[in-house]
XYZ file of C-alpha atoms in Angstrom:
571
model
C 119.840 88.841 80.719
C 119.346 91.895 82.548
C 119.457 94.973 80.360
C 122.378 96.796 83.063
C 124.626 93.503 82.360
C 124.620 94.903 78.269
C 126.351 97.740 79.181
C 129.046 96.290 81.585
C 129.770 93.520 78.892
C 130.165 96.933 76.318
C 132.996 98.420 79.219
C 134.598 95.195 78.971
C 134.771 95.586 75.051
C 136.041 98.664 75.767
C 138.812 97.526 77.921
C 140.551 94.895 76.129
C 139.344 95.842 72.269
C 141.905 96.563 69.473
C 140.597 98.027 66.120
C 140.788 94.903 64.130
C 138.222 92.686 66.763
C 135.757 95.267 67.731
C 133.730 98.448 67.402
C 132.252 100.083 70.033
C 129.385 102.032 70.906
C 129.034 105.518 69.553
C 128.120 107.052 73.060
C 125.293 110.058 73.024
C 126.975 112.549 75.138
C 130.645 112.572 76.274
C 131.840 114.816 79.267
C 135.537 116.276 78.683
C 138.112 118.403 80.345
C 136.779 117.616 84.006
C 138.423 116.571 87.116
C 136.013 113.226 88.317
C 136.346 111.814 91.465
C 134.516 108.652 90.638
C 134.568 106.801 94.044
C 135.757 103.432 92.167
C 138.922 102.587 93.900
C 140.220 100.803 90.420
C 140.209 104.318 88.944
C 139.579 107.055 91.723
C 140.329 110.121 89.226
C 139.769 110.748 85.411
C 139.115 113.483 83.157
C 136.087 112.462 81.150
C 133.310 110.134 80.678
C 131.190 108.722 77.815
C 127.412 107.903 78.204
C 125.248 105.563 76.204
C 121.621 104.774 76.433
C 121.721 106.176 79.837
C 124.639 104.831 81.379
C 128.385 105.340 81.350
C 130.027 103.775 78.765
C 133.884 104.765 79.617
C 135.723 106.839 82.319
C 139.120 108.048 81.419
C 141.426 110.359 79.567
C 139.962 113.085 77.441
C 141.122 111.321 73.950
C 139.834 107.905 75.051
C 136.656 109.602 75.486
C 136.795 111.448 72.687
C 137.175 108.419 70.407
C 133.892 107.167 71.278
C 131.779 110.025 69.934
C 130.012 110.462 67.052
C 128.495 113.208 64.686
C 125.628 113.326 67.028
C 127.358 113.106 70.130
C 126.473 116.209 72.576
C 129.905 117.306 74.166
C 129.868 118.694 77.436
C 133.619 120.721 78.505
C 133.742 120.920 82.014
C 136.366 123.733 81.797
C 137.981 121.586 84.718
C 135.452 121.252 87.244
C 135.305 118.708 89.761
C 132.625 116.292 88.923
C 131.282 113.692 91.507
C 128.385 110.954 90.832
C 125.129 111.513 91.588
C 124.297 112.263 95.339
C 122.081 109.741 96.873
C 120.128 111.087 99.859
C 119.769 108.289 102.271
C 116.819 109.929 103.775
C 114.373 112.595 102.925
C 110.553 113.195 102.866
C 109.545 113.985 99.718
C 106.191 114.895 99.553
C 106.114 116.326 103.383
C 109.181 118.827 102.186
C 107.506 119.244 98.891
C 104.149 121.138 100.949
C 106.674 122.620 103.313
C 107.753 124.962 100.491
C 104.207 126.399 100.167
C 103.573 126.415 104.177
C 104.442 128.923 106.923
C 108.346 128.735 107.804
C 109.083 129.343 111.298
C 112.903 127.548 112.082
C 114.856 130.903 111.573
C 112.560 133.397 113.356
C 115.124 135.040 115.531
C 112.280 135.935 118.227
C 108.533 135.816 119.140
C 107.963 139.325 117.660
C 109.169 137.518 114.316
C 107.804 134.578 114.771
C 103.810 135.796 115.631
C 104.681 138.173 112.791
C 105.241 135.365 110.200
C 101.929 133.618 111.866
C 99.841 136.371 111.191
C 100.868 137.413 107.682
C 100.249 133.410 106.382
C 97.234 133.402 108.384
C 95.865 136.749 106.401
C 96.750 134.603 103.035
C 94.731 131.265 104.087
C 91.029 130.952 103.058
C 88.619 130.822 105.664
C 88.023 127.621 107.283
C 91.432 126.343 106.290
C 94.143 124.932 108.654
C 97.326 126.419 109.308
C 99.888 123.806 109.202
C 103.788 123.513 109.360
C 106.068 125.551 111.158
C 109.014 123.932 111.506
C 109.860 126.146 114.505
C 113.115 126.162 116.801
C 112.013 127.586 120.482
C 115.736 127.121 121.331
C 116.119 130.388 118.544
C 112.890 131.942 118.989
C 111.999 131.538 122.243
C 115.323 131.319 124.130
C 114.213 127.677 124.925
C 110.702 128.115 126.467
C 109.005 125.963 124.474
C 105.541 127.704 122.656
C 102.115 127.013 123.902
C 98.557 127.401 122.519
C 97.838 130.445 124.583
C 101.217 132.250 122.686
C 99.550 130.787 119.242
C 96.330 132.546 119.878
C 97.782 135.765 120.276
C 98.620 135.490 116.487
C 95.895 133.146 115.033
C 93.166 132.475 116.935
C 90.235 132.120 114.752
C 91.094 129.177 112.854
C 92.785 125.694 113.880
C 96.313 125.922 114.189
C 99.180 122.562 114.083
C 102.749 124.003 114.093
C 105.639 121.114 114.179
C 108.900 121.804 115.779
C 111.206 121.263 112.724
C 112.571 117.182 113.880
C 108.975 116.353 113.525
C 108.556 114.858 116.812
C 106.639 117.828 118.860
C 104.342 120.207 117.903
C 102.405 123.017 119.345
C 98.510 123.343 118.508
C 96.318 126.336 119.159
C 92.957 126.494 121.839
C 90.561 126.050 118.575
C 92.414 122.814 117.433
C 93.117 121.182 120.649
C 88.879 121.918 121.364
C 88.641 120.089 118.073
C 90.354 117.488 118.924
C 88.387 117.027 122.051
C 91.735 117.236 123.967
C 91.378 118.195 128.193
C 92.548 117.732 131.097
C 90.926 114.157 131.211
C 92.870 112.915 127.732
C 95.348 110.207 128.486
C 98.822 110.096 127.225
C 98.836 107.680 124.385
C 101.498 105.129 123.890
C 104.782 106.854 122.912
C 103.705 110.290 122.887
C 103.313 113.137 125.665
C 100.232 115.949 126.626
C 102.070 119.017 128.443
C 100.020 120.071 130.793
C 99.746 123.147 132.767
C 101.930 123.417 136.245
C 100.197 121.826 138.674
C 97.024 120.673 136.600
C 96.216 118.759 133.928
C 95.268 120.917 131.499
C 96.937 120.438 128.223
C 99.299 123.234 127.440
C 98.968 122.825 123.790
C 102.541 120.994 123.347
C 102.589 117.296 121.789
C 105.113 115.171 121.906
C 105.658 112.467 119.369
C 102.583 109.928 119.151
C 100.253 112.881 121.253
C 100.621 114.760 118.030
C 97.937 112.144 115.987
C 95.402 113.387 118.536
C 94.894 116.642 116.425
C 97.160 115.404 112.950
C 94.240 113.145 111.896
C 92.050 116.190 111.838
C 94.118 118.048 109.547
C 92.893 117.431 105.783
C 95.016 115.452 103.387
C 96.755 117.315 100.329
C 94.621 116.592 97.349
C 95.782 115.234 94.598
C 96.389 119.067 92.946
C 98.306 120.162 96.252
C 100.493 116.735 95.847
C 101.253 117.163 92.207
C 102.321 120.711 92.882
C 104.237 119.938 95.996
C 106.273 116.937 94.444
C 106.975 119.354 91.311
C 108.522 121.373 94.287
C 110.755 119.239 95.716
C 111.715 117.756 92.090
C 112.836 120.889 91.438
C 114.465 121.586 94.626
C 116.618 117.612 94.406
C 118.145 118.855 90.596
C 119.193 122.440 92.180
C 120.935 120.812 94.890
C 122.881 117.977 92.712
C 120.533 115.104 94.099
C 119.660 112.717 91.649
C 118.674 109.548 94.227
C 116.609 109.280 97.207
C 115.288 107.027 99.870
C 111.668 108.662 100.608
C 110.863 107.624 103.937
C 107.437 109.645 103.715
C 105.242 109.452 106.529
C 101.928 109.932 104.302
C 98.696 108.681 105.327
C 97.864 105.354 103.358
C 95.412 106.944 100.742
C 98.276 109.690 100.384
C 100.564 107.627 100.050
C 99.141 105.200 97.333
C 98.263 108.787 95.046
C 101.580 109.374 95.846
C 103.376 106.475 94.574
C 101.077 106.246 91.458
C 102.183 109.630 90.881
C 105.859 108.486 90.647
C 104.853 106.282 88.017
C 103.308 108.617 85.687
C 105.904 110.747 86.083
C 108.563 108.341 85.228
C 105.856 106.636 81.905
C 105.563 110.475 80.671
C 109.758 110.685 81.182
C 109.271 113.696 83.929
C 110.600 112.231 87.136
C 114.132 113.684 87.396
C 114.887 111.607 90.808
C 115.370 108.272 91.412
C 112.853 107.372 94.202
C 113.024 104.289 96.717
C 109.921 104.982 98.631
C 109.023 103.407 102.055
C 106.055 102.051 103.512
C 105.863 102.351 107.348
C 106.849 99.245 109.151
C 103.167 98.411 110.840
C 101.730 98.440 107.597
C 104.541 96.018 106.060
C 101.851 93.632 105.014
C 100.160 95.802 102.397
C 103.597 95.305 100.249
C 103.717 91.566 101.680
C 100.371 90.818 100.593
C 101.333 91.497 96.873
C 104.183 89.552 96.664
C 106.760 92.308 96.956
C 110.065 92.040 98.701
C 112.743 94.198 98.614
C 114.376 96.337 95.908
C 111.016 95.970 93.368
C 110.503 98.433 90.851
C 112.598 100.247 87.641
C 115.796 102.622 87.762
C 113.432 104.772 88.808
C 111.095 103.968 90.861
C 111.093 101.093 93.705
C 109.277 99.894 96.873
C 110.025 97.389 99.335
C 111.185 98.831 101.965
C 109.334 99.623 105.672
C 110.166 102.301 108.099
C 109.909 102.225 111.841
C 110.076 103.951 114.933
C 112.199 103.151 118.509
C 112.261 106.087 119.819
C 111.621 110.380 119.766
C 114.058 112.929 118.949
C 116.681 114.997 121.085
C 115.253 118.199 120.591
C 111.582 117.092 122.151
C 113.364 115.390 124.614
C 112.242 111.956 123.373
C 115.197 110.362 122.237
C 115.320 107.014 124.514
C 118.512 107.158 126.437
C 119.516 105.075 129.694
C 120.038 107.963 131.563
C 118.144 110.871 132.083
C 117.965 114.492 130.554
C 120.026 117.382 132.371
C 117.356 119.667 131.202
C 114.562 117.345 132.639
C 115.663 115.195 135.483
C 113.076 111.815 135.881
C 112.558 111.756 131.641
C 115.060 110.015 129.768
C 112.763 109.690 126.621
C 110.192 107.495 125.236
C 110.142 104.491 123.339
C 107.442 105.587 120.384
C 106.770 101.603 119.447
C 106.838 99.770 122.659
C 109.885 97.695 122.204
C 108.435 94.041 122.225
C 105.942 95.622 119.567
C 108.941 96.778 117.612
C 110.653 93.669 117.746
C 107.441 91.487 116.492
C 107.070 94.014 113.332
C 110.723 93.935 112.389
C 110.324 90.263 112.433
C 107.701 89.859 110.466
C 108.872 92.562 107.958
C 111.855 90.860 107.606
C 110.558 87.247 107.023
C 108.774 88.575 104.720
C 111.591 89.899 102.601
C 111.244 93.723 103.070
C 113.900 95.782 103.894
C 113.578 97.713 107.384
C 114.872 100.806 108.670
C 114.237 102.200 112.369
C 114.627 105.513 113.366
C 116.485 105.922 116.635
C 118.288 108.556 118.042
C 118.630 108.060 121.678
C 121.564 105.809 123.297
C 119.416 103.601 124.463
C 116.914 103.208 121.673
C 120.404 101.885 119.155
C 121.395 99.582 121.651
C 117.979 98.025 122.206
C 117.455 98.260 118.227
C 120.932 96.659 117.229
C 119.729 93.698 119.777
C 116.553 93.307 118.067
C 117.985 93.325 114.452
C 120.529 90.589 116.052
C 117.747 88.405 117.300
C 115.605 88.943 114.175
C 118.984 87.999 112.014
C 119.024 84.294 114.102
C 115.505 83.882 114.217
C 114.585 84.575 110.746
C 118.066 82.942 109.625
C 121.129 84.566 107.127
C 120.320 86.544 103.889
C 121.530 89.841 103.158
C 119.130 91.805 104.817
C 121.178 95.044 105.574
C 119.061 96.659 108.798
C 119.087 99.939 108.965
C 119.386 102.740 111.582
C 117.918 105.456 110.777
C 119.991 108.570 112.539
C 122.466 106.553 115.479
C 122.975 110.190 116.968
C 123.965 108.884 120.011
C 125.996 106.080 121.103
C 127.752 104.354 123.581
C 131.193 103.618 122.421
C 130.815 99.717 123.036
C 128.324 99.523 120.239
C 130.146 101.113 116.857
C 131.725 98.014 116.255
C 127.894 96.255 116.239
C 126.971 98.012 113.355
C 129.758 96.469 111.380
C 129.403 93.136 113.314
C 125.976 92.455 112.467
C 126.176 94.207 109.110
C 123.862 97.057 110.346
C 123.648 100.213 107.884
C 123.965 104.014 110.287
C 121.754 106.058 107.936
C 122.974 109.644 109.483
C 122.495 113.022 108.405
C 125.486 115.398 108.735
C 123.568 118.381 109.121
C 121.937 117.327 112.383
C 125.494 117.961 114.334
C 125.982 121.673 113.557
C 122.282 122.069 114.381
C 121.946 120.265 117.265
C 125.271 121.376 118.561
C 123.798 124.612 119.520
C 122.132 122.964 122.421
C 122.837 119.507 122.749
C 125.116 119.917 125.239
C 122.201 121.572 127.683
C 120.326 118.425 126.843
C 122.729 115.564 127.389
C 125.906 116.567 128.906
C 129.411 116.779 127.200
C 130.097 113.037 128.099
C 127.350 111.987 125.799
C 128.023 114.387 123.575
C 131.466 112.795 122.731
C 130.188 109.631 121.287
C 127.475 111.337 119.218
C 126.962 111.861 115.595
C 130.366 109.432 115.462
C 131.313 109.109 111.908
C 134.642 108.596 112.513
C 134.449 106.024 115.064
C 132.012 104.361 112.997
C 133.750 104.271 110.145
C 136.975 102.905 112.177
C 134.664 100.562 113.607
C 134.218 99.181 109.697
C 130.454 100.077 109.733
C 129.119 101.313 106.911
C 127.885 105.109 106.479
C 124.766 106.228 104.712
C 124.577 110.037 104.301
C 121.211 112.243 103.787
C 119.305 115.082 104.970
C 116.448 114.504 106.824
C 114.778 117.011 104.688
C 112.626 119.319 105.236
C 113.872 118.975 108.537
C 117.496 119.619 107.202
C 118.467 121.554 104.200
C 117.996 119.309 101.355
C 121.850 120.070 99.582
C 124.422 117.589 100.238
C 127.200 120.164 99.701
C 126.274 121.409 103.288
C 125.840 117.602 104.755
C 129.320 117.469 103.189
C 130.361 120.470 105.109
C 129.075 119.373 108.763
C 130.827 116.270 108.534
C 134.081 117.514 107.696
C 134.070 120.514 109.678
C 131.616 120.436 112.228
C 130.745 123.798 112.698
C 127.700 124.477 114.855
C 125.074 127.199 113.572
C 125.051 130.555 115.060
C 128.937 129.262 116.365
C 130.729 133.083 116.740
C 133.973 131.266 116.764
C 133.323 128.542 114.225
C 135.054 125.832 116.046
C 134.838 122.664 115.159
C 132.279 120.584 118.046
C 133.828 117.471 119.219
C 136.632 117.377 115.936
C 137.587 114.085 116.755
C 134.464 112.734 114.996
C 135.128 114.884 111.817
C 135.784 112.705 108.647
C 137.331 113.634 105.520
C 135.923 114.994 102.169
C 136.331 112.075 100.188
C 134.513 109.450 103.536
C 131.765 112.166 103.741
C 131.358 111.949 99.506
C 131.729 108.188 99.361
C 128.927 108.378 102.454
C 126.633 110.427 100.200
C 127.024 108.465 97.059
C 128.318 105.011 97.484
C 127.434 104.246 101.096
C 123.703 105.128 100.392
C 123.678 102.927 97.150
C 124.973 100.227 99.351
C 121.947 100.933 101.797
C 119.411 100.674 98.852
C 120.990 97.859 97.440
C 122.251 99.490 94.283
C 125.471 99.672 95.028
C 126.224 97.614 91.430
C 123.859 100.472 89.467
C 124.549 103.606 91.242
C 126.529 105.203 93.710
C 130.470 105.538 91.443
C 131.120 107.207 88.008
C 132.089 103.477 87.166
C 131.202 101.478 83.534
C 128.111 100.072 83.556
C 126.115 102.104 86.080
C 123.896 104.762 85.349
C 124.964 107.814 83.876
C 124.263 110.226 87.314
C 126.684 112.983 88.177
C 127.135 116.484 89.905
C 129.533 118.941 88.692
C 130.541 121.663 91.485
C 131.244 125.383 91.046
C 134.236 124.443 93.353
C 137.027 121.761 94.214
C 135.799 120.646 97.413
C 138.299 118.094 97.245
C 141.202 121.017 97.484
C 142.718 121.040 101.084
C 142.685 124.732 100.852
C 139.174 124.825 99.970
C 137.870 122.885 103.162
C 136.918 125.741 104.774
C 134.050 127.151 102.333
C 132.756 123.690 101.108
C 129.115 125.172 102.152
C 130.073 127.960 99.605
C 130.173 125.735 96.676
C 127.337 124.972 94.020
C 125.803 122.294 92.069
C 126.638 123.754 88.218
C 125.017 120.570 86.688
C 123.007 117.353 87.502
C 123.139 114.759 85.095
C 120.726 112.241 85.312
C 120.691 108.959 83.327
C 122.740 111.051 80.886
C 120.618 113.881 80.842
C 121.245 117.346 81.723
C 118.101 118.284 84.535
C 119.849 121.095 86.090
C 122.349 123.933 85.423
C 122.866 126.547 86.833
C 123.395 129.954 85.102
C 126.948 131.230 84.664
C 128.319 134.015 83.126
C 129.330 132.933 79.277
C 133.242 132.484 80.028
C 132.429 129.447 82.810
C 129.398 127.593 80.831
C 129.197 124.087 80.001
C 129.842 124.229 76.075
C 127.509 121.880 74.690
């Protein structure tokens, strides 16, 4: 018998025992005088919960709780703090955000002056020889939209090779010494799903890459030894218990040989009882037969750590204007986006994925890229034949009304990330027109549609903390907004939808929806306690102002943050 069925058969002791036909547990740390909002509809509010060997033993009042500790019971007060399970990121990058943290940051730069300022100071701290990488930048801040070029990165940093990635990842800007290293002219073809700008009236390349155009000078760039990838999961470890995240799905993007130190890493972390997140990391779709090959299908692993998932690509990003829509950009009449895996291509790897028992998730953005995509994952379904498969969409930023009710219909997951509306929402518009616009980043419709909502970040190209993925759903308040008015409101969802979406919706995505994802007996002992209500009506307007106090994990306090002596967390 499984060893997570032990501790539901305890809760049911719990529930129906009377002194005289059983004794329960003593549990190992008991959490009192809180305000829980557990996301189990058959008890949506307590005050306390027990743990035992890593899971929650009880959720109730504060004397049923209290009856089930011991002598060596740690108590935990909660001086009435509201408590929510763990937060389960649907998305993130965890080693990619992990280096980010030790690379030049670009996104905020509120000009060029800034931003070849920032260039020049990390270039003075780099060793001879060595790339400078990252970025992240945002020419619609920096630049007032005129997007950079290698002749503007030379100014800065000339004499070594230079790869700078606008911060969705899908374009990039590399300097004259790195494009001559790449061997890339005015006689380099496009490749397949990507873009070479090239000068006005000429072919010569610019020095902007869009999408698969970027490989043409990524491959040169050394991989993160196993030192730099130690240090820069450490990082983002660190980063996930500050910010109350205590699950992920790691959708990477590593190189194979990366990617294999980095998933052995995982595992020593979790055998020497370090790893402080609970990692789901994916393999990317065209390599779905390395996890085939051994045997593994989907949801293999521990609590801890698991594989069996792939991740794809249908189409760009909005930003790089390579989101595949069917019509065409305002801000670039004639391009209406790219299709990254050429769709036939796409639709003969998510087949094969799926038959062989893997769990896939595509990235697409663009209208047309979901509506293609949910036609593939219907085909696949009858092909392949019924078993609970749950496709996922990674993003569904933007979509024509007619398909919301597909995603419940054919039991499609929309894997979104809040944050993307109030930074997009700065520009979108420009991009796409306010019709589009309307039916974008739709959690409400989607969620009246009966689909089913996975929350994350995106990080590093997002902020990593839920608490502000919280906020953009509810409030949807584009950055830099003067007025802070809510951008198309009638997609806004409520505090407890955008929670549920962050906690129960991604557990449902990662098919731990029975382990994880509610403060419920039985599942593992994750929570987040918050510096404030969000919860409160009244306090729906400063939701980004709140903090993570505490993140539990399996029981275990990883993270809390200091307070002065009157608001701690007695132990």
């Amino acid at each position: 018998m499984p060893r997570w069925t032990w501790f539901l058969a305890a809760s049911l002791i719990l529930a129906v025992q009377t002194p005289a036909t059983a004794t329960p547990p003593v549990a190992d740390a008991i959490f009192v005088n809180g305000r829980l909002w557990t996301v189990d509809n058959a008890k949506p509010e307590a005050e306390a919960l027990a743990v035992w060997q890593g899971r929650i033993l009880a959720v109730g009042s504060n004397a049923e709780v209290a009856a089930l500790a011991g002598p060596d019971t740690r108590r935990f007060d909660l001086h009435g703090r509201r408590v929510v399970p763990g937060f389960y990121d649907s998305h993130v990058h965890v080693l990619g955000s992990g280096l980010r943290l030790s690379q030049v940051a670009l996104k905020d730069a509120a000009d060029e002056a800034e931003f070849g300022r920032r260039l020049r100071e990390f270039d003075r701290k780099l060793p001879p020889g060595r790339w400078l990488v990252g970025g992240d930048w945002d020419h619609d801040r920096a630049l007032k939209g005129a997007l950079p070029t290698a002749a503007l990165i030379d100014k800065y940093v000339a004499d070594r090779p230079v790869l700078l990635r606008r911060y969705d990842g899908h374009m990039a800007v590399a300097n004259t010494k790195a494009l001559q290293l790449a061997g890339i002219t005015a006689e380099t073809p496009d490749p397949i799903g990507g873009v070479i700008f090239r000068q006005p009236n000429s072919r010569e390349p610019t020095g902007v890459l869009r999408d698969q155009a970027i490989g043409l000078v990524a491959r040169l760039v050394p991989a993160p030894d196993t030192a730099e990838i130690v240090e820069a999961v450490n990082a983002a470890l660190a980063e996930a218990r500050s910010v109350g995240v205590t699950s992920v799905q790691d959708m990477d993007g590593s190189d194979s040989g990366t990617r294999r130190k980095l998933f052995r890493l995982y595992q020593d972390l979790e055998r020497a009882g370090q790893l402080t997140l609970r990692i789901d990391l994916r393999w990317p779709l065209a390599e779905w037969r390395e996890l085939a090959n051994l045997g593994v299908t989907a949801g293999f692993g521990s609590d801890f750590v698991r594989i069996g998932g792939v991740k794809g690509f249908a189409d760009g990003s909005l930003g790089a204007s390579t989101a595949k829509f069917f019509s065409s950009y305002l801000n670039e009449p004639g391009n209406s986006g790219v299709w990254v895996t050429p769709r036939e291509r796409l639709k003969e790897l998510i087949r094969e994925a799926d038959a062989a028992g893997l769990s896939v998730a595509i990235h697409a953005i663009g209208d047309e890229a979901n509506a293609g995509l949910l036609d593939i994952f219907a085909d696949v379904a009858r092909t392949n034949g019924p078993r609970d498969r749950r496709f996922r969409i990674e993003h569904a930023q933007h979509l024509r009304p007619q398909d919301y009710r597909r995603f419940a219909e054919l039991g499609v997951v929309a894997s979104m990330q809040p944050f993307h509306v109030i930074d997009d929402g700065r520009w979108a518009e420009n991009r796409i027109g306010a019709e589009r616009c309307a039916s974008s980043y739709a959690y409400a419709s989607l969620l009246k549609a009966n689909a089913r909502l996975a929350f994350g970040s995106d990080w590093a190209v997002a902020p990593l903390s839920p608490l502000l993925g919280i906020d953009a759903a509810v409030n949807r308040r584009p950055l830099d907004s003067p007025d802070r008015k809510s951008w198309f409101p009638e997609q806004a969802i409520g505090v407890a939808e955008a929670i549920e979406a962050y906690t129960l919706g991604s557990a449902w995505a990662g098919f731990q929806e029975r382990h994880r994802g509610s403060l419920t007996p039985g599942k593992l002992a994750d929570l987040v306690v918050l510096s404030d209500d969000i919860l409160d009506p009244a306090k729906r307007d400063s939701i980004s102002s709140a903090r993570v106090v505490m993140t539990v994990v399996g029981g275990k306090v990883v993270f809390e943050a200091k307070v002065r002596p009157s608001q701690g967390l007695g132990h």
